[in-house]
CSV table of C-alpha atoms in Angstrom, one decimal:
chain,number,residue,atom,x,y,z
A,1,MET,CA,1.0,-18.3,35.3
A,2,PRO,CA,1.6,-14.6,34.4
A,3,LYS,CA,1.7,-14.0,30.4
A,4,VAL,CA,5.3,-12.0,31.2
A,5,ARG,CA,5.5,-9.7,28.5
A,6,ALA,CA,8.9,-9.5,26.4
A,7,MET,CA,10.0,-5.7,26.5
A,8,SER,CA,7.6,-4.8,24.3
A,9,SER,CA,9.8,-5.8,20.6
A,10,PHE,CA,10.1,-2.8,18.0
A,11,TRP,CA,8.4,-4.7,15.2
A,12,GLU,CA,5.2,-3.3,17.5
A,13,TYR,CA,5.4,0.0,15.6
A,14,ALA,CA,5.0,-1.4,12.7
A,15,ASN,CA,0.9,-1.3,14.1
A,16,PRO,CA,0.2,2.7,13.3
A,17,ARG,CA,-1.6,3.6,16.5
A,18,ARG,CA,1.7,3.2,18.6
A,19,PHE,CA,3.2,4.7,16.8
A,20,MET,CA,1.3,7.4,16.6
A,21,ALA,CA,1.4,7.2,20.3
A,22,THR,CA,4.8,6.8,20.9
A,23,SER,CA,6.2,9.5,18.0
A,24,ALA,CA,3.5,11.6,19.5
A,25,ALA,CA,5.4,11.4,22.9
A,26,LEU,CA,9.3,10.8,21.4
A,27,LEU,CA,8.9,13.9,18.4
A,28,PRO,CA,9.2,16.7,20.7
A,29,TRP,CA,12.3,15.6,22.7
A,30,ILE,CA,14.2,14.9,18.7
A,31,ALA,CA,13.4,18.0,17.5
A,32,GLY,CA,14.0,19.9,20.9
A,33,VAL,CA,18.0,17.6,20.9
A,34,ALA,CA,18.3,18.6,17.0
A,35,ALA,CA,17.6,22.1,18.1
A,36,LEU,CA,20.0,22.5,20.5
A,37,CYS,CA,23.1,20.5,18.6
A,38,LEU,CA,22.2,22.4,15.7
A,39,SER,CA,22.2,25.5,17.3
A,40,VAL,CA,25.2,24.6,19.7
A,41,GLY,CA,27.3,23.4,16.9
A,42,LEU,CA,26.8,25.8,13.7
A,43,ILE,CA,26.9,28.6,16.6
A,44,TRP,CA,29.5,27.5,18.0
A,45,GLY,CA,31.4,26.4,14.8
A,46,PHE,CA,30.7,30.2,13.4
A,47,PHE,CA,32.5,32.6,15.7
A,48,PHE,CA,34.5,30.7,18.2
A,49,THR,CA,37.0,28.4,15.7
A,50,PRO,CA,39.7,29.8,14.8
A,51,ASN,CA,40.0,30.2,10.7
A,52,ASP,CA,41.7,27.5,8.8
A,53,PHE,CA,44.8,28.6,8.2
A,54,ARG,CA,45.2,28.0,4.4
A,55,GLN,CA,41.2,27.8,3.4
A,56,GLY,CA,40.6,31.3,6.4
A,57,SER,CA,37.2,31.4,7.3
A,58,THR,CA,35.0,29.1,4.5
A,59,VAL,CA,35.9,25.9,6.0
A,60,LYS,CA,33.5,27.0,8.9
A,61,ILE,CA,31.0,25.7,5.7
A,62,ILE,CA,32.9,22.2,6.9
A,63,TYR,CA,29.9,21.8,9.7
A,64,ILE,CA,27.4,21.8,6.9
A,65,HIS,CA,28.2,20.4,4.3
A,66,VAL,CA,29.4,17.4,6.0
A,67,PRO,CA,26.7,16.3,8.3
A,68,ALA,CA,24.7,17.2,5.3
A,69,ALA,CA,26.8,14.6,2.7
A,70,ILE,CA,26.3,12.5,6.0
A,71,MET,CA,22.7,12.8,6.7
A,72,ALA,CA,21.8,12.5,2.8
A,73,ILE,CA,23.3,8.7,2.1
A,74,ASN,CA,22.2,7.6,5.3
A,75,ALA,CA,18.8,9.3,4.5
A,76,TRP,CA,18.4,6.8,1.0
A,77,LEU,CA,20.2,3.6,3.7
A,78,MET,CA,17.6,4.4,5.8
A,79,MET,CA,14.6,3.5,3.3
A,80,LEU,CA,15.9,1.6,2.4
A,81,VAL,CA,15.8,-0.5,4.8
A,82,ALA,CA,12.7,0.9,5.2
A,83,SER,CA,11.5,-1.0,1.8
A,84,LEU,CA,13.4,-4.5,2.6
A,85,ILE,CA,10.8,-4.6,5.7
A,86,TRP,CA,8.0,-3.8,4.0
A,87,VAL,CA,8.3,-6.5,1.1
A,88,ILE,CA,9.2,-8.8,3.7
A,89,ARG,CA,6.7,-7.5,6.5
A,90,ARG,CA,4.3,-5.7,4.9
A,91,HIS,CA,4.3,-3.4,7.9
A,92,HIS,CA,2.6,0.2,6.2
A,93,VAL,CA,4.4,2.6,8.3
A,94,SER,CA,7.5,1.6,7.0
A,95,ALA,CA,6.5,2.1,4.0
A,96,LEU,CA,5.3,4.9,4.6
A,97,ALA,CA,8.6,6.3,6.5
A,98,ALA,CA,10.4,5.6,3.3
A,99,LYS,CA,8.1,7.7,1.5
A,100,ALA,CA,8.9,10.5,3.5
A,101,ALA,CA,12.1,9.9,4.1
A,102,ALA,CA,13.2,11.0,0.3
A,103,PRO,CA,12.1,14.4,0.1
A,104,VAL,CA,14.0,14.8,2.7
A,105,GLY,CA,17.4,13.4,2.4
A,106,MET,CA,16.6,14.8,-1.4
A,107,VAL,CA,16.7,18.6,0.3
A,108,PHE,CA,20.1,16.7,2.8
A,109,THR,CA,21.5,15.8,-1.3
A,110,LEU,CA,21.3,19.7,-2.1
A,111,ILE,CA,22.3,21.1,0.5
A,112,ALA,CA,25.4,19.8,0.2
A,113,LEU,CA,26.1,20.0,-3.9
A,114,PHE,CA,24.5,23.6,-2.7
A,115,THR,CA,27.7,24.0,0.0
A,116,GLY,CA,30.0,22.1,-2.4
A,117,ALA,CA,29.4,24.1,-4.5
A,118,VAL,CA,29.9,27.9,-2.7
A,119,TRP,CA,32.8,26.6,-1.0
A,120,GLY,CA,34.8,25.0,-3.9
A,121,GLN,CA,34.2,28.2,-5.5
A,122,PRO,CA,36.9,29.5,-3.7
A,123,MET,CA,38.8,26.5,-3.0
A,124,TRP,CA,39.7,24.8,-6.0
A,125,GLY,CA,38.7,27.6,-7.8
A,126,THR,CA,35.5,26.2,-9.6
A,127,TRP,CA,32.4,25.8,-8.7
A,128,TRP,CA,31.8,22.2,-9.7
A,129,GLU,CA,34.3,19.9,-10.9
A,130,TRP,CA,33.0,16.8,-12.8
A,131,ASP,CA,34.7,14.5,-10.0
A,132,PRO,CA,33.9,11.4,-8.8
A,133,ARG,CA,32.1,12.0,-5.2
A,134,LEU,CA,30.6,15.5,-6.5
A,135,THR,CA,29.1,13.9,-9.5
A,136,SER,CA,27.6,10.1,-6.9
A,137,PHE,CA,26.4,13.0,-5.6
A,138,LEU,CA,24.6,14.0,-8.8
A,139,ILE,CA,23.5,11.3,-9.2
A,140,LEU,CA,22.1,10.6,-6.2
A,141,PHE,CA,20.0,13.8,-6.3
A,142,LEU,CA,18.4,11.7,-10.2
A,143,PHE,CA,17.9,8.9,-7.9
A,144,TYR,CA,15.6,10.7,-5.6
A,145,LEU,CA,13.9,12.4,-7.8
A,146,GLY,CA,13.2,9.3,-9.4
A,147,TYR,CA,11.5,7.1,-6.7
A,148,MET,CA,9.8,10.1,-5.7
A,149,ALA,CA,8.7,10.3,-9.3
A,150,LEU,CA,7.6,6.7,-8.9
A,151,TRP,CA,5.9,7.7,-5.2
A,152,GLU,CA,3.2,10.6,-7.5
A,153,ALA,CA,3.2,8.5,-10.4
A,154,ILE,CA,1.0,5.8,-8.9
A,155,GLU,CA,-2.6,6.3,-7.5
A,156,ASN,CA,-3.2,2.8,-5.6
A,157,PRO,CA,-0.8,3.3,-2.5
A,158,ASP,CA,0.0,-0.5,-2.2
A,159,GLN,CA,1.3,-0.6,-5.2
A,160,ALA,CA,3.4,1.7,-5.1
A,161,ALA,CA,5.2,1.2,-1.9
A,162,ASP,CA,5.8,-2.0,-3.7
A,163,LEU,CA,7.2,0.1,-6.5
A,164,THR,CA,9.0,2.4,-5.3
A,165,SER,CA,11.0,-0.8,-2.6
A,166,VAL,CA,11.8,-2.6,-5.9
A,167,LEU,CA,12.9,0.3,-6.9
A,168,CYS,CA,15.0,1.4,-4.5
A,169,LEU,CA,16.6,-2.2,-3.6
A,170,VAL,CA,18.1,-2.2,-7.4
A,171,GLY,CA,18.8,2.0,-7.3
A,172,SER,CA,20.4,1.4,-4.5
A,173,VAL,CA,23.2,-1.9,-5.8
A,174,PHE,CA,22.9,1.0,-9.1
A,175,ALA,CA,24.3,3.8,-6.6
A,176,ILE,CA,27.0,1.8,-5.9
A,177,LEU,CA,28.1,0.5,-8.8
A,178,SER,CA,28.2,3.8,-10.8
A,179,ARG,CA,29.8,5.5,-7.5
A,180,TYR,CA,33.0,2.4,-8.6
A,181,ALA,CA,32.4,2.9,-11.9
A,182,LEU,CA,33.1,6.8,-11.8
A,183,LEU,CA,36.4,6.1,-9.5
A,184,PHE,CA,37.7,4.4,-12.9
A,185,TRP,CA,36.6,7.3,-15.0
A,186,ASN,CA,38.2,10.4,-13.3
A,187,GLN,CA,40.0,10.9,-10.4
A,188,GLY,CA,38.5,13.0,-8.2
A,189,LEU,CA,39.9,17.0,-7.1
A,190,HIS,CA,36.9,16.0,-3.8
A,191,GLN,CA,39.7,14.7,-0.8
A,192,GLY,CA,39.0,11.5,0.9
A,193,THR,CA,36.8,11.5,3.9
A,194,THR,CA,38.1,13.3,6.9
A,195,VAL,CA,35.1,12.5,9.4
A,196,SER,CA,35.9,8.7,9.8
A,197,THR,CA,39.4,10.6,10.9
A,198,VAL,CA,37.8,12.7,13.3
A,199,GLY,CA,38.6,12.6,16.4
A,200,ILE,CA,40.2,14.1,19.6
A,201,GLY,CA,44.2,14.0,19.8
A,202,VAL,CA,44.3,13.4,16.3
A,203,GLU,CA,47.1,15.3,14.4
A,204,ALA,CA,46.5,18.0,13.0
A,205,GLN,CA,47.3,16.7,9.4
A,206,GLU,CA,46.1,14.1,8.9
A,207,GLY,CA,42.3,14.8,10.5
A,208,VAL,CA,40.5,17.4,11.5
A,209,ALA,CA,41.9,19.4,13.6
A,210,ASP,CA,39.7,19.0,17.7
A,211,VAL,CA,39.4,22.6,17.8
A,212,PHE,CA,37.8,22.1,14.1
A,213,ALA,CA,36.2,18.5,15.1
A,214,TYR,CA,33.8,19.5,18.8
A,215,PRO,CA,31.8,21.2,17.1
A,216,LEU,CA,31.3,19.4,13.6
A,217,LEU,CA,30.6,16.1,15.8
A,218,VAL,CA,27.9,18.6,17.6
A,219,SER,CA,26.4,20.0,14.1
A,220,LEU,CA,26.4,16.0,13.3
A,221,THR,CA,24.5,15.1,15.8
A,222,GLY,CA,22.4,17.1,15.0
A,223,PHE,CA,21.5,16.6,11.7
A,224,GLY,CA,20.9,13.8,12.6
A,225,PHE,CA,18.7,14.4,14.6
A,226,LEU,CA,16.7,16.4,12.6
A,227,PHE,CA,16.5,14.3,9.7
A,228,LEU,CA,14.5,11.8,12.6
A,229,ALA,CA,12.7,14.3,13.9
A,230,LEU,CA,11.3,15.2,10.2
A,231,VAL,CA,11.6,11.8,9.0
A,232,LEU,CA,8.3,11.2,12.1
A,233,TYR,CA,6.4,14.5,11.4
A,234,ARG,CA,6.0,13.0,8.5
A,235,THR,CA,5.4,9.5,8.0
A,236,ARG,CA,2.9,11.1,10.5
A,237,THR,CA,1.8,13.2,8.7
A,238,GLU,CA,1.2,10.7,5.9
A,239,ILE,CA,-0.5,8.2,8.2
A,240,ARG,CA,-2.9,10.5,8.9
A,241,ALA,CA,-3.4,11.4,5.0
A,242,ARG,CA,-4.5,8.1,5.1
A,243,ARG,CA,-6.8,8.1,7.7
A,244,VAL,CA,-8.3,10.7,6.1
A,245,LYS,CA,-9.0,9.0,3.1
A,246,ALA,CA,-9.8,6.0,4.4
A,247,LEU,CA,-13.0,8.3,6.2
A,248,ILE,CA,-13.9,9.8,2.8
A,249,ALA,CA,-13.9,6.4,1.3
A,250,GLN,CA,-16.4,4.9,3.9
A,251,GLU,CA,-18.6,8.4,4.3
A,252,ARG,CA,-18.2,7.6,-0.3
A,253,MET,CA,-19.6,3.8,1.2
A,254,ALA,CA,-22.1,4.9,3.5
B,1,MET,CA,9.7,-19.2,-25.4
B,2,ILE,CA,11.2,-19.6,-28.6
B,3,GLY,CA,7.4,-18.2,-29.4
B,4,LEU,CA,6.9,-15.9,-27.2
B,5,LEU,CA,10.6,-14.5,-29.3
B,6,LYS,CA,9.6,-14.9,-32.1
B,7,ARG,CA,6.5,-13.4,-31.8
B,8,ASP,CA,7.7,-10.3,-30.8
B,9,LEU,CA,10.6,-9.9,-33.7
B,10,ALA,CA,7.9,-10.4,-36.0
B,11,LEU,CA,5.4,-7.6,-34.3
B,12,ALA,CA,8.5,-6.0,-33.9
B,13,PHE,CA,9.5,-5.4,-37.5
B,14,ARG,CA,6.1,-6.0,-39.0
B,15,ALA,CA,4.1,-3.4,-37.3
B,16,GLY,CA,7.1,-1.0,-38.4
B,17,GLY,CA,8.8,1.6,-35.4
B,18,GLY,CA,10.5,-0.3,-33.3
B,19,PHE,CA,13.2,-2.1,-35.4
B,20,GLY,CA,14.3,1.1,-38.4
B,21,LEU,CA,13.0,3.7,-35.7
B,22,SER,CA,15.9,3.6,-33.0
B,23,LEU,CA,18.1,2.8,-35.7
B,24,ALA,CA,17.0,6.3,-37.9
B,25,PHE,CA,16.7,8.2,-34.6
B,26,PHE,CA,20.2,6.3,-34.6
B,27,LEU,CA,21.8,8.7,-37.6
B,28,ILE,CA,20.3,11.9,-36.8
B,29,PHE,CA,21.9,11.6,-33.3
B,30,ALA,CA,24.8,11.6,-34.7
B,31,ALA,CA,24.0,13.5,-37.6
B,32,LEU,CA,23.2,15.9,-35.6
B,33,VAL,CA,26.8,16.6,-33.8
B,34,PRO,CA,28.6,18.1,-36.1
B,35,PHE,CA,25.5,20.9,-36.2
B,36,GLY,CA,26.7,21.3,-32.6
B,37,ILE,CA,30.0,20.9,-31.8
B,38,GLY,CA,31.1,22.1,-35.3
B,39,PRO,CA,32.5,20.1,-38.1
B,40,GLU,CA,36.4,20.1,-36.8
B,41,THR,CA,37.5,16.8,-37.5
B,42,GLY,CA,40.4,16.8,-35.2
B,43,ARG,CA,37.5,18.1,-31.4
B,44,LEU,CA,35.0,14.9,-33.8
B,45,ALA,CA,37.6,12.2,-33.9
B,46,GLU,CA,37.8,13.5,-29.9
B,47,ILE,CA,33.8,13.6,-28.8
B,48,ALA,CA,33.5,10.8,-31.6
B,49,ALA,CA,33.5,7.4,-29.2
B,50,GLY,CA,30.9,9.4,-26.8
B,51,ILE,CA,28.7,10.9,-28.9
B,52,LEU,CA,27.6,7.0,-30.2
B,53,TRP,CA,27.8,5.9,-26.4
B,54,LEU,CA,25.0,8.5,-26.0
B,55,GLY,CA,23.0,7.9,-29.4
B,56,ALA,CA,23.3,4.4,-29.3
B,57,LEU,CA,21.7,5.4,-24.4
B,58,LEU,CA,18.9,7.3,-25.5
B,59,ALA,CA,18.1,5.7,-29.3
B,60,CYS,CA,17.0,2.6,-27.7
B,61,LEU,CA,16.0,4.6,-24.5
B,62,LEU,CA,13.1,6.3,-27.1
B,63,SER,CA,11.6,2.4,-27.9
B,64,LEU,CA,11.9,0.7,-23.9
B,65,ASP,CA,7.7,1.8,-23.5
B,66,ARG,CA,7.1,-0.3,-26.5
B,67,ILE,CA,7.8,-3.2,-24.6
B,68,PHE,CA,5.3,-3.4,-22.8
B,69,GLN,CA,2.6,-1.6,-22.9
B,70,LEU,CA,1.2,-2.4,-26.4
B,71,ASP,CA,0.7,-6.3,-24.1
B,72,TRP,CA,-0.3,-4.2,-21.3
B,73,GLU,CA,-3.3,-2.5,-23.6
B,74,ASP,CA,-4.3,-5.3,-24.9
B,75,GLY,CA,-4.0,-7.8,-22.5
B,76,THR,CA,-1.9,-10.4,-23.3
B,77,LEU,CA,0.3,-9.3,-20.8
B,78,ASP,CA,-2.8,-10.7,-18.3
B,79,LEU,CA,-2.2,-13.5,-20.1
B,80,LEU,CA,1.4,-14.3,-19.8
B,81,ALA,CA,1.1,-14.3,-17.3
B,82,THR,CA,-0.9,-17.2,-16.8
B,83,SER,CA,0.8,-18.5,-19.4
B,84,PRO,CA,3.3,-21.4,-17.6
B,85,LEU,CA,5.7,-19.8,-18.5
B,86,PRO,CA,7.2,-17.6,-15.2
B,87,LEU,CA,6.9,-14.3,-15.3
B,88,GLU,CA,10.7,-13.4,-14.8
B,89,GLY,CA,11.5,-15.5,-18.1
B,90,VAL,CA,8.9,-13.4,-20.4
B,91,ALA,CA,10.9,-10.3,-19.6
B,92,ALA,CA,13.5,-12.3,-20.3
B,93,LEU,CA,12.6,-12.6,-23.1
B,94,LYS,CA,11.3,-9.5,-23.6
B,95,ALA,CA,14.6,-8.3,-22.7
B,96,ALA,CA,16.0,-9.9,-25.4
B,97,ALA,CA,13.8,-9.4,-28.2
B,98,HIS,CA,14.3,-5.4,-27.3
B,99,TRP,CA,18.5,-5.8,-27.7
B,100,ILE,CA,17.3,-8.1,-30.9
B,101,THR,CA,15.7,-5.3,-32.6
B,102,THR,CA,17.2,-2.1,-30.8
B,103,GLY,CA,21.0,-3.1,-29.4
B,104,LEU,CA,22.0,-5.7,-31.8
B,105,PRO,CA,20.7,-2.6,-35.3
B,106,LEU,CA,22.8,0.0,-33.3
B,107,VAL,CA,26.3,-2.2,-32.8
B,108,VAL,CA,25.9,-3.1,-37.1
B,109,ALA,CA,25.2,0.1,-37.6
B,110,ALA,CA,27.9,2.1,-35.6
B,111,PRO,CA,30.8,2.0,-37.6
B,112,ALA,CA,29.3,3.3,-40.5
B,113,LEU,CA,28.7,6.3,-37.6
B,114,GLY,CA,32.1,6.8,-36.3
B,115,LEU,CA,33.5,6.8,-39.4
B,116,LEU,CA,31.0,9.7,-40.4
B,117,LEU,CA,32.0,12.1,-37.4
B,118,ASN,CA,35.9,10.2,-37.7
B,119,LEU,CA,36.4,7.8,-35.1
B,120,PRO,CA,40.0,7.0,-35.4
B,121,ALA,CA,40.7,3.3,-36.4
B,122,PRO,CA,42.2,2.0,-33.5
B,123,ALA,CA,39.0,2.9,-31.3
B,124,TYR,CA,37.0,0.2,-34.3
B,125,PRO,CA,36.6,-2.7,-32.8
B,126,TRP,CA,36.6,-1.6,-28.8
B,127,LEU,CA,33.9,0.0,-30.3
B,128,ILE,CA,32.1,-2.5,-31.3
B,129,ALA,CA,33.0,-4.8,-28.7
B,130,SER,CA,32.1,-1.9,-25.8
B,131,LEU,CA,29.0,-2.0,-27.4
B,132,LEU,CA,27.9,-5.8,-28.0
B,133,LEU,CA,28.3,-5.9,-24.0
B,134,GLY,CA,26.8,-3.4,-23.4
B,135,THR,CA,24.1,-2.7,-24.8
B,136,PRO,CA,22.5,-5.7,-23.4
B,137,ALA,CA,22.5,-4.2,-19.7
B,138,LEU,CA,21.0,-1.6,-21.4
B,139,SER,CA,17.9,-3.9,-22.3
B,140,ALA,CA,18.1,-5.6,-19.6
B,141,ILE,CA,17.5,-2.3,-17.1
B,142,GLY,CA,15.2,-0.8,-19.0
B,143,THR,CA,12.4,-4.0,-19.5
B,144,PHE,CA,13.4,-3.3,-15.8
B,145,GLY,CA,12.0,-0.4,-15.8
B,146,ALA,CA,9.0,-0.8,-18.3
B,147,ALA,CA,8.3,-3.0,-16.8
B,148,LEU,CA,7.7,-0.2,-13.4
B,149,THR,CA,6.1,2.3,-15.7
B,150,VAL,CA,3.5,0.0,-17.4
B,151,GLY,CA,0.9,0.9,-15.4
B,152,VAL,CA,1.0,4.6,-15.6
B,153,LYS,CA,-0.9,5.9,-17.8
B,154,ARG,CA,2.1,8.7,-20.0
B,155,GLY,CA,5.1,6.7,-18.1
B,156,GLY,CA,7.7,8.0,-21.2
B,157,LEU,CA,9.4,10.7,-19.2
B,158,LEU,CA,8.5,9.3,-15.6
B,159,LEU,CA,10.7,6.2,-17.7
B,160,SER,CA,13.6,8.3,-19.1
B,161,LEU,CA,13.8,10.0,-15.0
B,162,LEU,CA,13.5,6.5,-13.9
B,163,VAL,CA,16.0,4.9,-15.6
B,164,LEU,CA,18.6,7.1,-17.3
B,165,PRO,CA,21.2,6.6,-14.0
B,166,LEU,CA,20.6,3.1,-14.1
B,167,TYR,CA,22.6,3.6,-16.9
B,168,VAL,CA,25.1,5.1,-15.9
B,169,PRO,CA,28.2,3.0,-15.3
B,170,THR,CA,27.6,0.4,-18.5
B,171,LEU,CA,27.9,4.2,-19.8
B,172,ILE,CA,30.8,5.4,-18.2
B,173,LEU,CA,32.7,2.1,-18.7
B,174,GLY,CA,30.6,1.9,-22.2
B,175,ALA,CA,32.2,5.1,-23.7
B,176,LEU,CA,35.0,4.7,-21.5
B,177,ALA,CA,36.6,1.5,-23.0
B,178,ALA,CA,36.0,2.9,-27.0
B,179,THR,CA,37.3,6.4,-25.6
B,180,ARG,CA,40.4,4.7,-24.6
B,181,GLY,CA,40.4,2.6,-26.9
B,182,ALA,CA,40.9,5.8,-29.6
B,183,GLN,CA,43.5,6.7,-27.7
B,184,GLY,CA,45.7,3.4,-28.0
B,185,LEU,CA,45.3,2.7,-24.5
B,186,ASP,CA,44.3,-0.6,-22.8
B,187,ALA,CA,41.1,-0.8,-22.8
B,188,TRP,CA,40.4,-4.3,-21.1
B,189,ALA,CA,39.5,-2.9,-18.0
B,190,PRO,CA,36.4,-1.0,-18.3
B,191,LEU,CA,35.1,-4.0,-20.8
B,192,LEU,CA,35.1,-6.6,-18.6
B,193,LEU,CA,33.8,-4.7,-15.2
B,194,GLY,CA,31.1,-3.4,-18.4
B,195,ALA,CA,31.3,-6.7,-19.1
B,196,GLY,CA,30.6,-8.1,-15.6
B,197,ILE,CA,27.2,-5.5,-14.8
B,198,THR,CA,25.7,-6.7,-18.4
B,199,LEU,CA,25.7,-9.9,-17.0
B,200,ALA,CA,24.9,-8.9,-13.6
B,201,CYS,CA,21.8,-7.7,-15.3
B,202,ILE,CA,21.0,-10.0,-17.9
B,203,ALA,CA,21.3,-12.7,-14.5
B,204,LEU,CA,19.5,-10.9,-12.2
B,205,LEU,CA,17.0,-7.7,-13.0
B,206,PRO,CA,15.0,-9.9,-15.0
B,207,PHE,CA,13.7,-11.0,-11.0
B,208,ALA,CA,13.4,-7.9,-9.9
B,209,ALA,CA,10.7,-6.8,-13.3
B,210,ALA,CA,9.0,-9.7,-12.9
B,211,ALA,CA,8.2,-8.5,-9.0
B,212,ALA,CA,7.6,-5.3,-10.9
B,213,LEU,CA,5.0,-6.8,-13.2
B,214,ARG,CA,3.6,-9.2,-10.9
B,215,VAL,CA,2.9,-5.7,-8.9
B,216,ASN,CA,1.0,-4.4,-11.2
B,217,LEU,CA,-1.2,-6.9,-12.9
B,218,ARG,CA,-2.4,-7.2,-9.7
């Protein structure tokens, strides 16, 4: 009886060679979708939406601010999952993907903080406010910094992967704790979440009006694919760097 | 287990450093605050609780790299790892020793420094309670951070970068309890939440610290 090969399992990509082959094929497409969605979403958002009746044209910063903030949190979530996979199943690609995602997530956090400051200045009259949402993003930024610093500080790659995974797990718990402690500490200026109220037909009073919602969704998709493309690209770089290191070590032994 | 605790305490007492030093740091920190803020008693009274909490946190941080570093350098940590005592127990004991040598003196010294900073009278019980319930979490979290960075040369700065964000919830709730107490408001909710975080830290973080130690000793 011929061996029936199951549809390729997700775990096959733990093999660096499989991962490299598949990601090489996928990367141009993902990058293309990201470029397309971002340019469509941002151009649509910036030039073809009306100004908000209260916020004027500053509302358009939403097309960068909200997707960047959402992806900043999701990047940490992805690192958490990748760290768990490394701890449980010890797939090197997973650890490298977590390492690759950290700087990307950090930059998204920085973008969210920066655009938030630019938006907050005309709207709230202040660049910065110790509001729970803003503060928790600042703390998230610090977590990213610590995570990356730990990767840099430890020479042995496996040891670094282990320690950063533990840090990521503990850090996630404390990030959530901080979020709720902050709610206790100060009532916020920042509005509640609006994106979950984005939807077709939702009244403008409750959430984001349709005119703004469509380009926002496109831009959100674009940021998602951008994150995916950057992480894949950086993971590939990490794998190549690992191979080069192995080759150099072999040469030295010979 | 008790032997290890006794040994750590004896080392901290006799070798100097640890015990008195963080207390002295706490004192200097509190004494420097009026130079930076200005001597108006009203303003000092307003921020005293938060300042004392910050001082406790920094004094705690300073002594963290001593938790495992010396044992790591002279090989004691390897012996401890091969001893019948589980590494989780070692981590928990190290945290306890750290708390007894730094956290507890800080709690005792805090009222005197509160006097120095003109802390309002109703705040004292809240300040002491919040420090007493909060500083064990600082030690437990710090032990985890020290376990992560034990193999890193000159890990002091890295340690503070890793540990300080983890201190955020404890600091917020502890300082909030003390500040609310100072204003005569009900401070039970932040106090109890902070105590909950402390208990969770004591219960869970030794496992994380032991995992990190195992990686570093491999």
